Structure formats: C-alpha cells, structure tokens
Coordinates of C-alpha atoms and ligand atoms in Angstrom, one line a residue:
X12 CA 29.2 -51.6 -22.3
X13 CA 29.3 -48.7 -24.9
X14 CA 31.6 -48.2 -27.8
X15 CA 34.5 -46.1 -27.2
X16 CA 34.7 -42.5 -28.3
X17 CA 37.5 -43.1 -30.9
X18 CA 35.5 -45.7 -32.9
X19 CA 32.3 -43.3 -32.8
X20 CA 34.3 -40.3 -33.9
X21 CA 36.1 -42.0 -37.0
X22 CA 32.4 -43.1 -38.3
X23 CA 31.4 -39.5 -38.2
X24 CA 33.3 -38.7 -41.4
X25 CA 31.4 -41.1 -43.3
X26 CA 27.7 -41.1 -41.6
X27 CA 25.5 -38.4 -40.2
X28 CA 23.7 -40.9 -38.3
X29 CA 24.1 -44.5 -37.4
X30 CA 23.4 -47.3 -35.2
X31 CA 26.2 -49.4 -34.1
X32 CA 25.6 -53.2 -32.6
X33 CA 28.4 -54.8 -30.8
X34 CA 29.1 -58.5 -31.5
X35 CA 31.2 -59.0 -28.5
X36 CA 28.5 -57.7 -26.1
X37 CA 25.8 -59.6 -27.8
X38 CA 27.8 -62.9 -27.2
X39 CA 28.4 -61.9 -23.7
X40 CA 24.7 -61.4 -22.9
X41 CA 23.7 -64.7 -24.5
X42 CA 26.6 -66.2 -22.4
X43 CA 25.0 -64.7 -19.2
X44 CA 21.5 -66.0 -20.1
X45 CA 22.6 -69.4 -20.6
X46 CA 24.6 -69.6 -17.4
X47 CA 21.5 -68.4 -15.4
X48 CA 19.2 -70.8 -17.1
X49 CA 21.1 -73.9 -17.7
X50 CA 18.0 -76.1 -18.4
X51 CA 16.2 -73.5 -20.8
X52 CA 16.5 -73.3 -24.5
X53 CA 16.3 -69.7 -25.9
X54 CA 14.3 -68.1 -28.7
X55 CA 15.3 -64.9 -29.9
X56 CA 12.6 -62.4 -30.7
X57 CA 13.6 -61.3 -34.3
X58 CA 11.2 -58.1 -34.1
X59 CA 13.6 -56.5 -31.4
X60 CA 16.2 -56.3 -34.2
X61 CA 16.3 -58.5 -37.5
X62 CA 19.5 -57.0 -38.7
X63 CA 21.3 -60.0 -40.7
X64 CA 24.7 -60.0 -38.8
X65 CA 22.8 -59.4 -35.4
X66 CA 20.5 -62.4 -36.1
X67 CA 23.4 -64.5 -37.3
X68 CA 25.4 -63.7 -34.0
X69 CA 22.6 -64.6 -31.6
X70 CA 21.8 -67.8 -33.7
X71 CA 25.4 -68.8 -33.5
X72 CA 25.0 -68.9 -29.8
X73 CA 22.5 -71.8 -30.1
X74 CA 19.3 -69.7 -29.9
X75 CA 16.2 -70.5 -31.9
X76 CA 13.9 -68.0 -33.4
X77 CA 10.6 -66.5 -32.0
X78 CA 9.1 -65.2 -35.2
X79 CA 6.3 -62.8 -35.2
X80 CA 5.8 -63.0 -39.0
X81 CA 6.2 -65.5 -41.8
X82 CA 9.1 -63.3 -42.8
X83 CA 10.9 -63.7 -39.5
X84 CA 10.3 -67.3 -39.7
X85 CA 11.9 -67.5 -43.0
X86 CA 15.0 -65.6 -41.7
X87 CA 15.3 -68.4 -39.2
X88 CA 15.2 -71.0 -41.7
X89 CA 17.5 -69.3 -44.2
X90 CA 20.0 -69.3 -41.2
X91 CA 19.7 -73.2 -41.1
X92 CA 17.5 -73.6 -38.2
X93 CA 15.2 -76.6 -37.9
X94 CA 11.4 -76.5 -37.6
X95 CA 11.6 -77.3 -33.7
X96 CA 13.8 -74.1 -33.3
X97 CA 11.6 -71.7 -35.2
X98 CA 8.2 -70.8 -33.4
X99 CA 5.8 -68.4 -35.1
X100 CA 3.6 -67.0 -32.7
X101 CA 1.5 -63.8 -33.5
X102 CA -2.2 -62.7 -33.5
X103 CA -4.1 -62.6 -36.6
X104 CA -1.9 -64.7 -39.1
X105 CA -2.9 -64.7 -42.6
X106 CA -3.8 -67.8 -44.6
X107 CA -1.1 -67.0 -46.8
X108 CA 1.3 -66.7 -43.9
X109 CA 0.2 -69.9 -42.4
X110 CA 0.8 -71.8 -45.6
X111 CA 4.4 -70.3 -46.1
X112 CA 5.3 -70.8 -42.6
X113 CA 4.2 -74.5 -42.1
X114 CA 6.9 -76.3 -44.0
X115 CA 9.6 -74.7 -41.8
X116 CA 8.1 -73.4 -38.5
X117 CA 6.2 -74.5 -35.4
X118 CA 3.0 -72.5 -35.4
X119 CA 1.4 -71.3 -32.2
X120 CA -2.0 -70.8 -32.8
X121 CA -3.3 -67.6 -31.3
X122 CA -7.2 -68.2 -31.3
X123 CA -9.7 -71.0 -31.3
X124 CA -10.4 -70.1 -35.1
X125 CA -6.7 -70.1 -35.7
X126 CA -6.4 -73.8 -34.5
X127 CA -9.1 -75.0 -37.0
X128 CA -7.6 -72.8 -39.8
X129 CA -4.2 -74.5 -39.2
X130 CA -5.7 -77.7 -39.2
X131 CA -7.4 -77.1 -42.5
X132 CA -4.5 -75.8 -44.3
X133 CA -2.1 -78.7 -43.1
X134 CA -4.9 -81.3 -44.3
X135 CA -4.7 -79.6 -47.7
X136 CA -1.0 -80.2 -47.4
X137 CA -1.6 -83.9 -46.7
X138 CA 0.0 -83.3 -43.4
X139 CA -0.6 -83.7 -39.6
X140 CA 1.3 -80.7 -37.9
X141 CA 2.5 -80.3 -34.4
X142 CA 1.2 -77.0 -33.0
X143 CA 1.4 -75.0 -29.8
X144 CA -1.5 -72.9 -28.2
X145 CA -0.8 -69.4 -27.1
X146 CA -2.7 -69.2 -23.8
X147 CA -4.3 -66.1 -22.1
X148 CA -3.7 -67.0 -18.4
X149 CA -5.8 -66.2 -15.6
X150 CA -2.8 -65.0 -13.7
X151 CA -1.4 -62.6 -12.7
X152 CA -4.8 -61.1 -12.7
X153 CA -7.7 -63.0 -14.0
X154 CA -10.6 -61.5 -16.1
X155 CA -8.7 -59.0 -18.3
X156 CA -9.6 -59.0 -21.9
X157 CA -6.7 -59.5 -24.3
X158 CA -6.3 -59.8 -28.1
X159 CA -3.6 -62.3 -27.5
X160 CA -4.0 -66.0 -27.0
X161 CA -7.0 -68.1 -26.0
X162 CA -8.3 -67.5 -22.4
X163 CA -7.4 -70.4 -20.1
X164 CA -11.0 -71.4 -19.5
X165 CA -11.5 -71.6 -23.3
X166 CA -8.4 -73.9 -23.8
X167 CA -9.7 -76.5 -21.3
X168 CA -13.3 -76.4 -23.0
X169 CA -11.8 -76.7 -26.5
X170 CA -9.1 -79.5 -25.6
X171 CA -11.6 -82.4 -26.0
X172 CA -12.5 -81.3 -29.4
X173 CA -9.0 -80.4 -30.5
X174 CA -7.8 -84.0 -29.5
X175 CA -10.2 -85.2 -32.4
X176 CA -9.3 -82.5 -34.9
X177 CA -7.5 -83.7 -38.3
X178 CA -4.4 -81.8 -39.3
X179 CA -3.1 -81.0 -36.1
X180 CA -1.6 -82.2 -32.9
X181 CA -1.3 -80.0 -29.7
X182 CA 2.1 -80.5 -28.4
X183 CA 3.1 -77.2 -26.5
X184 CA 1.8 -74.0 -24.8
X185 CA 3.2 -70.5 -25.0
X186 CA 2.4 -67.8 -22.5
X187 CA 3.8 -64.4 -22.7
X188 CA 2.5 -62.0 -20.2
X189 CA 4.3 -58.7 -20.7
X190 CA 7.8 -57.2 -21.6
X191 CA 10.4 -55.3 -19.5
X192 CA 9.8 -56.5 -15.8
X193 CA 12.5 -55.7 -13.6
X194 CA 10.9 -57.2 -10.4
X195 CA 12.4 -60.5 -9.8
X196 CA 9.6 -61.9 -7.2
X197 CA 6.9 -61.0 -9.8
X198 CA 8.6 -63.0 -12.6
X199 CA 9.2 -66.0 -10.2
X200 CA 5.8 -66.2 -9.2
X201 CA 4.7 -65.9 -12.9
X202 CA 7.0 -68.8 -14.1
X203 CA 5.8 -70.8 -11.4
X204 CA 2.0 -70.4 -12.6
X205 CA 3.0 -71.0 -16.2
X206 CA 4.7 -74.6 -14.9
X207 CA 1.4 -75.0 -13.1
X208 CA -0.9 -74.4 -16.1
X209 CA 1.6 -76.7 -18.3
X210 CA 0.9 -79.3 -16.0
X211 CA -2.8 -79.0 -16.0
X212 CA -2.8 -78.8 -20.1
X213 CA -0.8 -82.1 -20.1
X214 CA -3.5 -83.7 -17.8
X215 CA -6.3 -82.4 -19.9
X216 CA -4.4 -83.8 -23.2
X217 CA -3.7 -86.9 -21.5
X218 CA 0.1 -86.7 -22.6
X219 CA 3.1 -84.7 -21.8
X220 CA 3.8 -81.6 -23.6
X221 CA 6.9 -81.4 -26.0
X222 CA 7.5 -77.7 -24.9
X223 CA 6.7 -75.1 -22.4
X224 CA 7.3 -71.6 -23.7
X225 CA 7.3 -69.0 -20.8
X226 CA 7.7 -66.1 -23.2
X227 CA 9.8 -63.1 -22.3
X228 CA 9.6 -60.7 -19.5
X229 CA 13.3 -60.0 -18.7
X230 CA 13.7 -56.4 -18.7
X231 CA 16.7 -54.1 -18.9
X232 CA 17.5 -51.0 -16.9
X233 CA 16.5 -47.8 -18.9
X234 CA 16.1 -45.1 -16.6
X235 CA 19.2 -43.9 -14.5
X236 CA 19.3 -45.5 -11.2
X237 CA 17.4 -48.7 -12.3
X238 CA 18.9 -51.8 -11.0
X239 CA 19.4 -54.8 -13.5
X240 CA 17.4 -58.2 -12.7
X241 CA 19.6 -60.6 -10.6
X242 CA 19.7 -63.1 -13.3
X243 CA 21.6 -65.8 -11.5
X244 CA 19.1 -65.5 -8.6
X245 CA 16.1 -65.6 -11.1
X246 CA 17.6 -68.4 -13.0
X247 CA 18.2 -70.4 -9.6
X248 CA 14.5 -70.2 -8.8
X249 CA 13.5 -71.1 -12.2
X250 CA 15.9 -74.2 -12.1
X251 CA 14.3 -75.3 -8.8
X252 CA 10.8 -75.0 -10.2
X253 CA 11.6 -76.8 -13.3
X254 CA 13.3 -79.5 -11.4
X255 CA 9.8 -80.3 -9.8
X256 CA 8.0 -80.1 -13.1
X257 CA 10.4 -82.4 -14.7
X258 CA 9.9 -85.1 -12.1
X259 CA 6.2 -85.4 -13.7
X260 CA 7.2 -84.7 -17.2
X261 CA 10.9 -85.5 -18.0
X262 CA 10.7 -85.1 -21.7
X263 CA 9.3 -81.5 -21.9
X264 CA 11.6 -78.7 -23.0
X265 CA 11.5 -75.5 -21.4
X266 CA 11.6 -72.4 -23.8
X267 CA 12.5 -68.8 -22.8
X268 CA 12.1 -65.9 -25.2
X269 CA 14.1 -62.6 -25.3
X270 CA 14.7 -59.8 -27.6
X271 CA 15.7 -56.8 -25.8
X272 CA 17.8 -58.4 -23.1
X273 CA 20.5 -59.7 -25.8
X274 CA 20.4 -56.7 -28.4
X275 CA 19.1 -53.6 -26.4
X276 CA 22.2 -52.8 -24.5
X277 CA 24.5 -54.2 -27.5
X278 CA 23.6 -51.1 -29.5
X279 CA 23.8 -47.3 -29.6
X280 CA 22.4 -44.9 -31.9
X281 CA 24.5 -42.1 -32.9
X282 CA 23.4 -38.7 -34.5
X283 CA 25.5 -35.7 -35.8
X284 CA 24.7 -32.0 -34.7
X285 CA 23.9 -30.4 -38.1
X286 CA 23.0 -26.9 -36.7
X287 CA 22.5 -24.8 -33.7
X288 CA 20.4 -21.7 -32.9
X289 CA 19.0 -19.6 -30.2
X290 CA 15.2 -18.7 -30.5
X291 CA 13.7 -16.4 -27.9
X292 CA 16.2 -17.4 -25.4
X293 CA 16.2 -21.2 -26.0
X294 CA 19.0 -22.9 -27.5
X295 CA 18.2 -25.5 -30.2
X296 CA 20.9 -28.2 -31.3
X297 CA 19.5 -29.8 -34.4
X298 CA 20.4 -33.3 -35.0
X299 CA 20.4 -35.6 -37.9
X300 CA 17.4 -38.1 -38.1
X301 CA 15.9 -38.0 -34.6
X302 CA 12.2 -39.0 -34.9
X303 CA 12.8 -40.6 -38.2
X304 CA 15.9 -42.4 -37.3
X305 CA 15.2 -43.4 -33.7
X306 CA 11.6 -42.9 -32.9
X307 CA 11.6 -43.8 -29.2
X308 CA 13.2 -40.5 -27.7
X309 CA 10.7 -38.5 -29.7
X310 CA 7.7 -40.5 -28.9
X311 CA 8.7 -40.4 -25.1
X312 CA 8.3 -36.6 -25.4
X313 CA 4.7 -37.0 -26.9
X314 CA 3.4 -39.7 -24.4
X315 CA 5.1 -38.7 -21.1
X316 CA 2.5 -37.6 -18.6
X317 CA -0.3 -39.0 -20.8
X318 CA 0.5 -42.8 -19.8
X319 CA -0.3 -43.7 -16.5
X320 CA 0.6 -47.4 -16.9
X321 CA 3.4 -47.6 -19.5
X322 CA 3.3 -51.4 -20.0
X323 CA 0.8 -51.4 -22.8
X324 CA 3.0 -48.9 -24.5
X325 CA 5.8 -51.3 -24.7
X326 CA 8.0 -51.4 -26.9
X327 CA 7.2 -47.9 -28.2
X328 CA 7.4 -46.4 -24.7
X329 CA 9.0 -47.7 -21.5
X330 CA 8.5 -45.1 -19.0
X331 CA 9.6 -41.7 -17.5
X332 CA 13.2 -40.9 -17.9
X333 CA 14.1 -44.1 -19.8
X334 CA 15.8 -42.3 -22.5
X335 CA 19.4 -41.6 -21.9
X336 CA 21.5 -39.4 -24.0
X337 CA 25.0 -38.1 -23.9
X338 CA 27.5 -35.7 -25.9
X339 CA 30.8 -36.8 -26.9
X340 CA 31.9 -33.0 -26.9
X341 CA 34.6 -32.6 -24.3
X342 CA 34.1 -28.9 -23.7
X343 CA 34.3 -27.8 -20.2
X344 CA 31.4 -25.4 -20.6
X345 CA 27.9 -26.5 -20.3
X346 CA 24.8 -25.2 -21.7
X347 CA 20.9 -26.1 -21.5
X348 CA 19.7 -27.1 -25.0
X349 CA 16.8 -28.8 -26.5
X350 CA 17.8 -31.6 -29.0
X351 CA 15.4 -31.3 -32.0
X352 CA 15.9 -33.2 -35.5
X353 CA 15.9 -32.2 -39.0
X354 CA 12.4 -33.0 -39.9
X355 CA 9.6 -30.5 -40.9
X356 CA 7.4 -31.3 -37.9
X357 CA 7.7 -29.8 -34.5
X358 CA 7.3 -33.2 -32.9
X359 CA 10.8 -34.1 -33.6
X360 CA 12.3 -33.4 -30.2
X361 CA 14.4 -36.0 -28.6
X362 CA 15.1 -34.1 -25.4
X363 CA 14.1 -30.8 -23.8
X364 CA 16.1 -28.4 -21.6
X365 CA 19.2 -30.7 -21.0
X366 CA 22.1 -29.6 -19.5
X367 CA 25.2 -30.9 -21.8
X368 CA 28.8 -29.9 -22.6
X369 CA 28.6 -27.0 -25.2
X370 CA 28.4 -28.5 -28.8
X371 CA 28.7 -27.2 -32.3
X372 CA 28.0 -28.6 -35.7
X373 CA 29.7 -31.7 -36.3
X374 CA 29.7 -33.0 -32.8
X375 CA 28.0 -36.2 -32.0
X376 CA 25.4 -37.2 -29.4
X377 CA 25.0 -40.9 -28.4
X378 CA 21.6 -42.8 -27.2
X379 CA 22.4 -46.1 -25.6
X380 CA 20.1 -48.9 -25.3
X381 CA 19.3 -48.6 -29.1
X382 CA 19.9 -52.2 -29.9
X383 CA 16.3 -53.3 -29.8
X384 CA 13.1 -51.7 -30.8
X385 CA 15.0 -48.8 -32.2
X386 CA 15.8 -48.8 -36.1
X387 CA 12.8 -51.2 -36.6
X388 CA 10.1 -49.0 -35.0
X389 CA 11.4 -45.7 -36.8
X390 CA 9.6 -44.1 -39.8
X391 CA 12.6 -43.7 -41.8
X392 CA 10.7 -43.2 -45.1
X393 CA 9.3 -40.0 -43.6
X394 CA 10.5 -36.9 -45.5
X395 CA 12.7 -39.1 -47.6
X396 CA 15.8 -38.4 -45.7
X397 CA 18.9 -40.5 -45.9
X398 CA 18.2 -43.0 -43.2
X399 CA 21.0 -43.9 -40.4
X400 CA 23.2 -46.5 -41.6
X401 CA 23.2 -49.9 -39.5
X402 CA 26.7 -50.8 -38.4
X403 CA 27.9 -53.8 -36.8
X404 CA 31.3 -54.0 -35.0
X405 CA 32.8 -57.7 -35.0
X406 CA 34.6 -58.9 -32.0
X407 CA 37.9 -58.1 -33.6
X408 CA 36.8 -54.6 -34.0
X409 CA 36.0 -54.3 -37.6
X410 CA 32.9 -52.1 -38.5
X411 CA 30.9 -53.7 -41.3
X412 CA 27.9 -52.5 -43.1
X413 CA 25.8 -55.3 -44.8
X414 CA 24.0 -55.0 -48.2
X415 CA 20.4 -55.4 -47.2
Ligands
LIG527 C1 7.9 -58.9 -28.4 C2 7.8 -60.3 -27.8 C3 9.0 -60.9 -27.1 C4 10.2 -60.1 -26.8 O1 10.3 -59.3 -25.7 P1 11.4 -58.7 -25.2 O2 11.1 -57.7 -24.0 O3 12.2 -57.8 -26.3 O4 12.3 -59.7 -24.5 C5 8.7 -62.1 -26.6 N1 7.6 -62.8 -26.8 C6 6.5 -62.3 -27.3 C7 5.5 -63.1 -27.7 C8 6.7 -61.1 -28.0 O5 5.8 -60.3 -28.6

C-alpha cells in the first residue's frame, strides 16, 4: 500500500527528497507472517532498515533481531530484547565485536576458527556461552564454495572436538541460502532440507538443539507482473514439516529471518524535480539525490546486462525491471524523459527513456519498495549534499522525523 498523494505533496514544502516509512503497513506485514507461520519465531534483519522507529515498530510485534554487526546487536539490547532474541551472525567478526556482543547476544559462529575464538573469549570472561553454527549446506547444490558458514561436512567432522571445547556449547544452527526467492516449491524443499540437517546435527551432538534458524529467502515482487509468494500455502507446508520434526525434538525453536518482507513495501522514496532541460533532442528531468539518496535505481542502470545471475548482487541489485517509479504530476500530456540526479557524475541516472506525465520543477517522483536496502545502501556522503530525510508515518497519520 502506498501513501496517498496529499501526504507526499504536503511534505514537498519542507523536503527536497525523503523516505517515508509506514507504521500501519509494517504492522500488517508482521501480522501476515505470524498468521502464515504460527510455530515460528521471527528475527528482523536490521541491516534492511535500522531506522529507530522502524525497528521499534517491528520489535513491538514480538520479533527478535538478526544482527549483522555488534552495533545491530546493541540496538536490539537497547530495545529491551533478551539474549535469546538477539542473534549475531556474520562472517569475519572482530575480536572486539565478539567481546562486545557476548553479554547480550546469541552468537552464531561463521567458521571453524571463529568457534574457537568465541570459546577463548568466553573463557576470558569466565563463562560458557551457548552458540549457534552457521552451516553452508550441501543443498540445494553441493560443492559451491562460499565465504558464509562452515561446510556441512566440516561441521560433522568438527562436532566431536567442539563437544570437548571449553567456553562454548553448541545449541543451534543457522542456514541462510539466499534472499529474494519468489518460487514457493523451491523454498519448501529448502526448509525441508534444513530440518533434515538439523536432525542430523542433533544426532551428532547427542542432544536436541535449542533452535533451528532457517534464515530468510521470502521475496517480494519488484518487477511489474511478478506475483507475491502465497505465504499461507508456504506456511502450511512449513507447519506440516515442522510438526514431523517436533515429534522427535519437541523442545526445539523454529526461527525465521526477514528484513525486506516486512519493511521493503512499507517505504517509498520521494524526490523533487529540480530542473529540466533538452540536450540533443533528449529530455532530462533532474531529480534531487538519486544515486546518493537511493542507490538501487542508478546501480540497476549500471549492472543491467552485465549480471547474468542477479542473486549474488542482492541486495544491491535484484534483476531487470525491478525498479518502479511514477510521477505525481497529473498533467494529461506525456513525455519521454531520462531521470538523472544532481550529482557531478554521469552514473547518476535513475531511469532512461521513460514515458511519464509531463513534469516541471517542483513536481515529485515516487520510487516504491524503498523500505529495505535503500537508505542504508546509499552513499549519502558523496558530494556533501543534504541527504534525504527519513520520515515515519504513524498509524494515526502523524509524520515524524526522529533525531539520530
Ligand atoms: C540479509 C540477511 C537476511 C535478510 O534478508 P531479506 O531478504 O531482507 O529477508 C537474513 N539472513 C541473513 C543471514 C542475511 O544476511
């Protein structure tokens, strides 16, 4: 659901470019997830959008935190979450980061060396900590090298040694294959494989796991014509599979991560037309803060054609035609324009040769699906422009801008 025209036009008086995140929409999307997966507990992937009011809203719905850095783990703790609800999982954690996060987060080790590093640091703090292992599984395709997690075979080789290692106790697994999947049967097969892997890890450890974190994967439509996932059908399958798992391991928790599903469609990016000119027959509409305010459209122009398989480019690039944009101009007449930004680089182009209602300086264009991997990915320091505001509309319709 996108914000109404009147709200956006009113904000134009105060801002030349801004994000607007919608509390009501975020809450509706968390409710949809909870209805579809009644047995799961959710972790919000903060890196999608760490805006304090967005975070507070998602956590108010019972979500925990999937932290990709010690600072994100800290944000979860500052919101009052307990250690079980904050999972810090990332490759290449610093020693300082491990030390800082251990008191308030559940750490998920990303390599064989990191298991030992965490054990050593926990011992220095005179503690034994419960940790997860991020596993790079043999499915859906085995044998593909990855910088994430520990290869499945290495996990089973290492378990006898890990069981004797002081400072740590392995109580969970984390598997995250990839983001932005819209193929339901693919996801269903993937979850089934994760549950089977979890059973084998429990057997090897000789005790049930506290948690199985299946990661994310739930995608959202970006390109026009793309269909949403049928979440209730997907959830139904997951419930059935989980029921079977629980017959053997009734005490294990099912964790599901998501960033973009809850916040992506809950935000828009809005930019003001600053100028317009014709050069050698082409009409340029110059917008405020494109590449430096919302990077993804300009990046899509740069990558399109070069990327055969877009999956490894997430969340920087999703695929062809994944960027939508519309104008709030209501003029009948249309024109073909290139949407460029106000930076001193020619790479700053959000769309080329697009047919839109005729625009003049002061009009607004709107980019939907800008609630996730948008503000956080954009190089706002570039050329020291005034960055876009990040605004939040509450359920009562009030628009607020928190002080960072
Ligand atoms: C980024 C990330 C997510 C979130 O992915 P979305 O597509 O935003 O849901 C989840 N888990 C891990 C490990 C991630 O790196």
